[in-house]
Amino acid sequence: MKTNCVVKLGQLRRTDLRPAALILGRAMRDNPVNVRAFAISDAERRSRALERFFRPVLLGLHQRGLIYGAYRGNALVGICGIARPGFCQPTPLEKLRVLPAVVFGNPLGAALRVVNWADAWAHRDPAGPHWHLGPVAIEPSVQRQGIGSALLTAFCVHMDAYGAVAYLETDRRANVHFYQKFGFAVVAEADVMGVPNWFMSRPGGHPRKG
């Protein structure tokens, strides 16, 4: 599918998981929860730590859901992850795969902080069936060019086609306003490791007929 910002959207290939992790590391390095959890003051080191963290995270999500990519030419410039209903949370095996990425090469205590962060989000996961959105990230050099909106528009079309409920978490106030444009509403707020977090839901639309 083409968009008005000259990108093509398509399901992420397994071979794209590494470049997707690189984008996440760069795009999310200054997110408040990531800064607090990894406790790495140097931005470039924190970006690399997040890349290592997101590699196994994306591998698990690729198996439990869908990951859409935004491409300019052959270059991946944005990603949008979606976990299927009933498969929002990582399996025990996935958690084991992530553990080395948060233990080795990071400050003491990073692994415990990441576990506490993940548990705080998992505790608030809705009980009813829903599609879980995230992570969503755009390559920093091409942000504010409509790529995120293109990904979210495609996501919402997918949700509305099935009348499906969607849910997400964010630790950035600016993201709250962005997601509200696509029908999400804040259903809860909480501090996670002293950082404000917002939990948002989008009601199911009317399934398409025919």
PDB file of C-alpha atoms in Angstrom:
ATOM      1  CA  MET A   1       0.000   0.000   0.000  1.00  0.00           C
ATOM      2  CA  LYS A   2       1.326   3.449  -0.941  1.00  0.00           C
ATOM      3  CA  THR A   3       0.905   6.531   1.206  1.00  0.00           C
ATOM      4  CA  ASN A   4       0.960  10.258   0.556  1.00  0.00           C
ATOM      5  CA  CYS A   5       4.413  10.575   2.161  1.00  0.00           C
ATOM      6  CA  VAL A   6       6.135   8.447  -0.508  1.00  0.00           C
ATOM      7  CA  VAL A   7       6.571   5.315   1.541  1.00  0.00           C
ATOM      8  CA  LYS A   8       5.320   1.786   1.086  1.00  0.00           C
ATOM      9  CA  LEU A   9       3.902  -0.191   3.963  1.00  0.00           C
ATOM     10  CA  GLY A  10       4.336  -3.922   4.241  1.00  0.00           C
ATOM     11  CA  GLN A  11       4.744  -6.718   6.727  1.00  0.00           C
ATOM     12  CA  LEU A  12       8.257  -6.835   8.109  1.00  0.00           C
ATOM     13  CA  ARG A  13      10.473  -9.642   6.918  1.00  0.00           C
ATOM     14  CA  ARG A  14      12.522 -11.584   9.440  1.00  0.00           C
ATOM     15  CA  THR A  15      15.655 -10.238   7.747  1.00  0.00           C
ATOM     16  CA  ASP A  16      14.470  -6.720   8.630  1.00  0.00           C
ATOM     17  CA  LEU A  17      14.390  -7.351  12.395  1.00  0.00           C
ATOM     18  CA  ARG A  18      17.945  -6.141  12.926  1.00  0.00           C
ATOM     19  CA  PRO A  19      17.499  -2.815  11.065  1.00  0.00           C
ATOM     20  CA  ALA A  20      14.177  -2.455  12.905  1.00  0.00           C
ATOM     21  CA  ALA A  21      16.002  -2.828  16.229  1.00  0.00           C
ATOM     22  CA  LEU A  22      18.473  -0.154  15.110  1.00  0.00           C
ATOM     23  CA  ILE A  23      15.589   2.231  14.406  1.00  0.00           C
ATOM     24  CA  LEU A  24      14.048   1.517  17.801  1.00  0.00           C
ATOM     25  CA  GLY A  25      17.361   2.111  19.546  1.00  0.00           C
ATOM     26  CA  ARG A  26      17.795   5.490  17.881  1.00  0.00           C
ATOM     27  CA  ALA A  27      14.161   6.595  18.049  1.00  0.00           C
ATOM     28  CA  MET A  28      13.519   5.554  21.660  1.00  0.00           C
ATOM     29  CA  ARG A  29      16.840   6.320  23.289  1.00  0.00           C
ATOM     30  CA  ASP A  30      15.438   9.435  25.021  1.00  0.00           C
ATOM     31  CA  ASN A  31      12.100   7.967  26.091  1.00  0.00           C
ATOM     32  CA  PRO A  32      11.832   8.642  29.850  1.00  0.00           C
ATOM     33  CA  VAL A  33      11.279   5.016  30.889  1.00  0.00           C
ATOM     34  CA  ASN A  34      14.201   3.816  28.767  1.00  0.00           C
ATOM     35  CA  VAL A  35      16.471   6.461  30.270  1.00  0.00           C
ATOM     36  CA  ARG A  36      15.415   5.458  33.783  1.00  0.00           C
ATOM     37  CA  ALA A  37      15.525   1.690  33.219  1.00  0.00           C
ATOM     38  CA  PHE A  38      18.931   1.479  31.547  1.00  0.00           C
ATOM     39  CA  ALA A  39      20.520   4.317  33.547  1.00  0.00           C
ATOM     40  CA  ILE A  40      23.096   5.058  30.837  1.00  0.00           C
ATOM     41  CA  SER A  41      23.910   8.763  30.646  1.00  0.00           C
ATOM     42  CA  ASP A  42      25.611   8.647  27.245  1.00  0.00           C
ATOM     43  CA  ALA A  43      22.940   8.792  24.526  1.00  0.00           C
ATOM     44  CA  GLU A  44      24.864   6.726  21.971  1.00  0.00           C
ATOM     45  CA  ARG A  45      25.619   3.965  24.477  1.00  0.00           C
ATOM     46  CA  ARG A  46      21.960   3.960  25.510  1.00  0.00           C
ATOM     47  CA  SER A  47      20.919   3.677  21.865  1.00  0.00           C
ATOM     48  CA  ARG A  48      23.164   0.626  21.406  1.00  0.00           C
ATOM     49  CA  ALA A  49      21.835  -0.945  24.611  1.00  0.00           C
ATOM     50  CA  LEU A  50      18.282  -0.492  23.387  1.00  0.00           C
ATOM     51  CA  GLU A  51      19.153  -2.012  20.026  1.00  0.00           C
ATOM     52  CA  ARG A  52      20.456  -5.137  21.801  1.00  0.00           C
ATOM     53  CA  PHE A  53      17.302  -5.213  23.924  1.00  0.00           C
ATOM     54  CA  PHE A  54      14.897  -4.858  21.011  1.00  0.00           C
ATOM     55  CA  ARG A  55      16.453  -7.596  18.846  1.00  0.00           C
ATOM     56  CA  PRO A  56      15.003 -10.506  20.895  1.00  0.00           C
ATOM     57  CA  VAL A  57      11.869  -8.474  21.685  1.00  0.00           C
ATOM     58  CA  LEU A  58      11.120  -8.103  17.975  1.00  0.00           C
ATOM     59  CA  LEU A  59      11.886 -11.754  17.298  1.00  0.00           C
ATOM     60  CA  GLY A  60       9.257 -12.757  19.848  1.00  0.00           C
ATOM     61  CA  LEU A  61       6.730 -10.250  18.538  1.00  0.00           C
ATOM     62  CA  HIS A  62       7.317 -11.464  14.995  1.00  0.00           C
ATOM     63  CA  GLN A  63       6.148 -14.886  16.172  1.00  0.00           C
ATOM     64  CA  ARG A  64       3.209 -13.657  18.285  1.00  0.00           C
ATOM     65  CA  GLY A  65       1.829 -10.966  16.021  1.00  0.00           C
ATOM     66  CA  LEU A  66       2.599  -8.692  13.106  1.00  0.00           C
ATOM     67  CA  ILE A  67       5.275  -6.076  12.524  1.00  0.00           C
ATOM     68  CA  TYR A  68       4.615  -3.597   9.745  1.00  0.00           C
ATOM     69  CA  GLY A  69       7.377  -1.581   8.178  1.00  0.00           C
ATOM     70  CA  ALA A  70       7.427   1.703   6.288  1.00  0.00           C
ATOM     71  CA  TYR A  71       9.917   1.667   3.408  1.00  0.00           C
ATOM     72  CA  ARG A  72      11.418   4.407   1.271  1.00  0.00           C
ATOM     73  CA  GLY A  73      12.834   2.563  -1.651  1.00  0.00           C
ATOM     74  CA  ASN A  74      14.518  -0.435  -0.057  1.00  0.00           C
ATOM     75  CA  ALA A  75      15.260   1.367   3.212  1.00  0.00           C
ATOM     76  CA  LEU A  76      13.224   0.635   6.314  1.00  0.00           C
ATOM     77  CA  VAL A  77      12.309   3.955   7.971  1.00  0.00           C
ATOM     78  CA  GLY A  78       9.544   3.054  10.418  1.00  0.00           C
ATOM     79  CA  ILE A  79       7.971   0.137  12.235  1.00  0.00           C
ATOM     80  CA  CYS A  80       4.657  -0.661  13.879  1.00  0.00           C
ATOM     81  CA  GLY A  81       4.367  -3.805  16.005  1.00  0.00           C
ATOM     82  CA  ILE A  82       1.043  -5.469  16.833  1.00  0.00           C
ATOM     83  CA  ALA A  83       0.486  -8.454  19.135  1.00  0.00           C
ATOM     84  CA  ARG A  84      -2.523 -10.642  18.378  1.00  0.00           C
ATOM     85  CA  PRO A  85      -5.343 -11.043  20.936  1.00  0.00           C
ATOM     86  CA  GLY A  86      -4.327 -13.534  23.596  1.00  0.00           C
ATOM     87  CA  PHE A  87      -0.621 -13.203  22.725  1.00  0.00           C
ATOM     88  CA  CYS A  88       0.217  -9.774  24.147  1.00  0.00           C
ATOM     89  CA  GLN A  89       2.726 -10.924  26.733  1.00  0.00           C
ATOM     90  CA  PRO A  90       6.060 -12.584  25.961  1.00  0.00           C
ATOM     91  CA  THR A  91       6.459 -16.284  26.659  1.00  0.00           C
ATOM     92  CA  PRO A  92       8.917 -17.542  29.326  1.00  0.00           C
ATOM     93  CA  LEU A  93      11.319 -18.507  26.517  1.00  0.00           C
ATOM     94  CA  GLU A  94      11.176 -14.978  25.089  1.00  0.00           C
ATOM     95  CA  LYS A  95      11.976 -13.528  28.502  1.00  0.00           C
ATOM     96  CA  LEU A  96      15.018 -15.790  28.746  1.00  0.00           C
ATOM     97  CA  ARG A  97      16.196 -14.601  25.326  1.00  0.00           C
ATOM     98  CA  VAL A  98      15.902 -10.963  26.385  1.00  0.00           C
ATOM     99  CA  LEU A  99      17.710 -11.421  29.710  1.00  0.00           C
ATOM    100  CA  PRO A 100      21.321 -11.397  28.370  1.00  0.00           C
ATOM    101  CA  ALA A 101      20.603  -8.162  26.480  1.00  0.00           C
ATOM    102  CA  VAL A 102      19.695  -6.338  29.694  1.00  0.00           C
ATOM    103  CA  VAL A 103      22.296  -7.978  31.966  1.00  0.00           C
ATOM    104  CA  PHE A 104      25.509  -7.801  29.954  1.00  0.00           C
ATOM    105  CA  GLY A 105      27.052  -4.453  29.064  1.00  0.00           C
ATOM    106  CA  ASN A 106      24.575  -2.440  31.141  1.00  0.00           C
ATOM    107  CA  PRO A 107      24.838  -0.819  34.581  1.00  0.00           C
ATOM    108  CA  LEU A 108      24.116  -2.901  37.654  1.00  0.00           C
ATOM    109  CA  GLY A 109      20.392  -3.075  38.328  1.00  0.00           C
ATOM    110  CA  ALA A 110      19.265  -2.491  34.734  1.00  0.00           C
ATOM    111  CA  ALA A 111      17.825  -5.994  34.431  1.00  0.00           C
ATOM    112  CA  LEU A 112      15.740  -5.597  37.597  1.00  0.00           C
ATOM    113  CA  ARG A 113      14.466  -2.201  36.466  1.00  0.00           C
ATOM    114  CA  VAL A 114      13.458  -3.585  33.049  1.00  0.00           C
ATOM    115  CA  VAL A 115      11.633  -6.467  34.754  1.00  0.00           C
ATOM    116  CA  ASN A 116       9.794  -4.030  37.041  1.00  0.00           C
ATOM    117  CA  TRP A 117       8.865  -1.888  34.047  1.00  0.00           C
ATOM    118  CA  ALA A 118       7.579  -4.890  32.066  1.00  0.00           C
ATOM    119  CA  ASP A 119       5.600  -6.147  35.067  1.00  0.00           C
ATOM    120  CA  ALA A 120       4.009  -2.725  35.625  1.00  0.00           C
ATOM    121  CA  TRP A 121       2.796  -2.656  32.025  1.00  0.00           C
ATOM    122  CA  ALA A 122       1.709  -6.307  31.999  1.00  0.00           C
ATOM    123  CA  HIS A 123      -0.297  -5.802  35.215  1.00  0.00           C
ATOM    124  CA  ARG A 124      -2.482  -3.238  33.415  1.00  0.00           C
ATOM    125  CA  ASP A 125      -3.028  -5.273  30.272  1.00  0.00           C
ATOM    126  CA  PRO A 126      -6.797  -5.469  29.597  1.00  0.00           C
ATOM    127  CA  ALA A 127      -8.477  -8.748  30.423  1.00  0.00           C
ATOM    128  CA  GLY A 128     -10.683  -8.737  27.323  1.00  0.00           C
ATOM    129  CA  PRO A 129      -9.599  -9.577  23.760  1.00  0.00           C
ATOM    130  CA  HIS A 130      -7.570  -6.802  22.150  1.00  0.00           C
ATOM    131  CA  TRP A 131      -4.757  -6.097  19.719  1.00  0.00           C
ATOM    132  CA  HIS A 132      -1.733  -4.667  21.509  1.00  0.00           C
ATOM    133  CA  LEU A 133       0.014  -1.864  19.639  1.00  0.00           C
ATOM    134  CA  GLY A 134       3.731  -1.280  20.012  1.00  0.00           C
ATOM    135  CA  PRO A 135       6.502  -0.645  19.603  1.00  0.00           C
ATOM    136  CA  VAL A 136       5.977   2.129  17.070  1.00  0.00           C
ATOM    137  CA  ALA A 137       9.021   4.096  15.939  1.00  0.00           C
ATOM    138  CA  ILE A 138      10.232   6.233  13.047  1.00  0.00           C
ATOM    139  CA  GLU A 139      13.849   6.770  12.029  1.00  0.00           C
ATOM    140  CA  PRO A 140      14.771  10.114  13.694  1.00  0.00           C
ATOM    141  CA  SER A 141      16.092  11.675  10.475  1.00  0.00           C
ATOM    142  CA  VAL A 142      12.675  11.330   8.777  1.00  0.00           C
ATOM    143  CA  GLN A 143      10.324  12.043  11.662  1.00  0.00           C
ATOM    144  CA  ARG A 144       7.500  14.583  11.261  1.00  0.00           C
ATOM    145  CA  GLN A 145       7.042  13.645   7.613  1.00  0.00           C
ATOM    146  CA  GLY A 146       3.792  11.716   7.967  1.00  0.00           C
ATOM    147  CA  ILE A 147       5.291   8.241   8.229  1.00  0.00           C
ATOM    148  CA  GLY A 148       3.939   7.575  11.718  1.00  0.00           C
ATOM    149  CA  SER A 149       0.498   8.777  10.655  1.00  0.00           C
ATOM    150  CA  ALA A 150       0.611   6.463   7.641  1.00  0.00           C
ATOM    151  CA  LEU A 151       1.417   3.480   9.864  1.00  0.00           C
ATOM    152  CA  LEU A 152      -1.317   4.338  12.371  1.00  0.00           C
ATOM    153  CA  THR A 153      -3.876   4.902   9.628  1.00  0.00           C
ATOM    154  CA  ALA A 154      -3.145   1.450   8.220  1.00  0.00           C
ATOM    155  CA  PHE A 155      -3.333  -0.025  11.716  1.00  0.00           C
ATOM    156  CA  CYS A 156      -6.734   1.571  12.384  1.00  0.00           C
ATOM    157  CA  VAL A 157      -8.100   0.324   9.051  1.00  0.00           C
ATOM    158  CA  HIS A 158      -7.020  -3.177  10.101  1.00  0.00           C
ATOM    159  CA  MET A 159      -8.703  -2.805  13.506  1.00  0.00           C
ATOM    160  CA  ASP A 160     -11.934  -1.418  12.077  1.00  0.00           C
ATOM    161  CA  ALA A 161     -12.136  -4.185   9.493  1.00  0.00           C
ATOM    162  CA  TYR A 162     -12.510  -6.667  12.357  1.00  0.00           C
ATOM    163  CA  GLY A 163     -14.288  -4.428  14.866  1.00  0.00           C
ATOM    164  CA  ALA A 164     -11.310  -4.996  17.149  1.00  0.00           C
ATOM    165  CA  VAL A 165     -10.306  -3.253  20.364  1.00  0.00           C
ATOM    166  CA  ALA A 166      -6.746  -1.885  20.452  1.00  0.00           C
ATOM    167  CA  TYR A 167      -4.551  -0.984  23.429  1.00  0.00           C
ATOM    168  CA  LEU A 168      -1.161   0.637  24.017  1.00  0.00           C
ATOM    169  CA  GLU A 169       1.166   2.157  26.608  1.00  0.00           C
ATOM    170  CA  THR A 170       3.315   5.273  26.278  1.00  0.00           C
ATOM    171  CA  ASP A 171       5.673   7.244  28.498  1.00  0.00           C
ATOM    172  CA  ARG A 172       5.638  10.403  26.366  1.00  0.00           C
ATOM    173  CA  ARG A 173       2.923  13.038  26.724  1.00  0.00           C
ATOM    174  CA  ALA A 174       3.337  14.103  23.076  1.00  0.00           C
ATOM    175  CA  ASN A 175       2.457  10.550  22.035  1.00  0.00           C
ATOM    176  CA  VAL A 176      -0.822  10.784  23.928  1.00  0.00           C
ATOM    177  CA  HIS A 177      -1.982  13.631  21.689  1.00  0.00           C
ATOM    178  CA  PHE A 178      -0.758  11.775  18.604  1.00  0.00           C
ATOM    179  CA  TYR A 179      -2.688   8.594  19.407  1.00  0.00           C
ATOM    180  CA  GLN A 180      -5.809  10.539  20.339  1.00  0.00           C
ATOM    181  CA  LYS A 181      -5.990  11.659  16.705  1.00  0.00           C
ATOM    182  CA  PHE A 182      -6.549   8.010  15.787  1.00  0.00           C
ATOM    183  CA  GLY A 183      -9.333   7.323  18.275  1.00  0.00           C
ATOM    184  CA  PHE A 184      -7.347   6.215  21.311  1.00  0.00           C
ATOM    185  CA  ALA A 185      -8.403   7.493  24.725  1.00  0.00           C
ATOM    186  CA  VAL A 186      -6.505   7.449  28.013  1.00  0.00           C
ATOM    187  CA  VAL A 187      -7.989   4.790  30.299  1.00  0.00           C
ATOM    188  CA  ALA A 188      -5.389   4.985  33.099  1.00  0.00           C
ATOM    189  CA  GLU A 189      -2.304   6.877  34.230  1.00  0.00           C
ATOM    190  CA  ALA A 190       0.431   5.661  36.552  1.00  0.00           C
ATOM    191  CA  ASP A 191       4.030   6.314  37.507  1.00  0.00           C
ATOM    192  CA  VAL A 192       6.445   3.568  36.470  1.00  0.00           C
ATOM    193  CA  MET A 193       9.796   3.947  38.204  1.00  0.00           C
ATOM    194  CA  GLY A 194       8.809   7.546  38.901  1.00  0.00           C
ATOM    195  CA  VAL A 195       8.017   8.256  35.234  1.00  0.00           C
ATOM    196  CA  PRO A 196       4.455   9.201  34.166  1.00  0.00           C
ATOM    197  CA  ASN A 197       2.887   6.595  31.880  1.00  0.00           C
ATOM    198  CA  TRP A 198      -0.382   6.644  29.963  1.00  0.00           C
ATOM    199  CA  PHE A 199      -2.462   3.586  29.073  1.00  0.00           C
ATOM    200  CA  MET A 200      -4.753   4.028  26.101  1.00  0.00           C
ATOM    201  CA  SER A 201      -7.521   2.063  24.422  1.00  0.00           C
ATOM    202  CA  ARG A 202      -9.353   2.340  21.123  1.00  0.00           C
ATOM    203  CA  PRO A 203     -12.840   0.787  20.925  1.00  0.00           C
ATOM    204  CA  GLY A 204     -13.707  -1.667  18.211  1.00  0.00           C
ATOM    205  CA  GLY A 205     -15.338  -0.148  15.149  1.00  0.00           C
ATOM    206  CA  HIS A 206     -17.903  -1.723  12.909  1.00  0.00           C
ATOM    207  CA  PRO A 207     -16.611  -4.646  10.865  1.00  0.00           C
ATOM    208  CA  ARG A 208     -16.742  -4.208   7.123  1.00  0.00           C
ATOM    209  CA  LYS A 209     -19.430  -6.132   5.311  1.00  0.00           C
ATOM    210  CA  GLY A 210     -19.023  -8.265   2.260  1.00  0.00           C
TER     211      GLY A 210
END
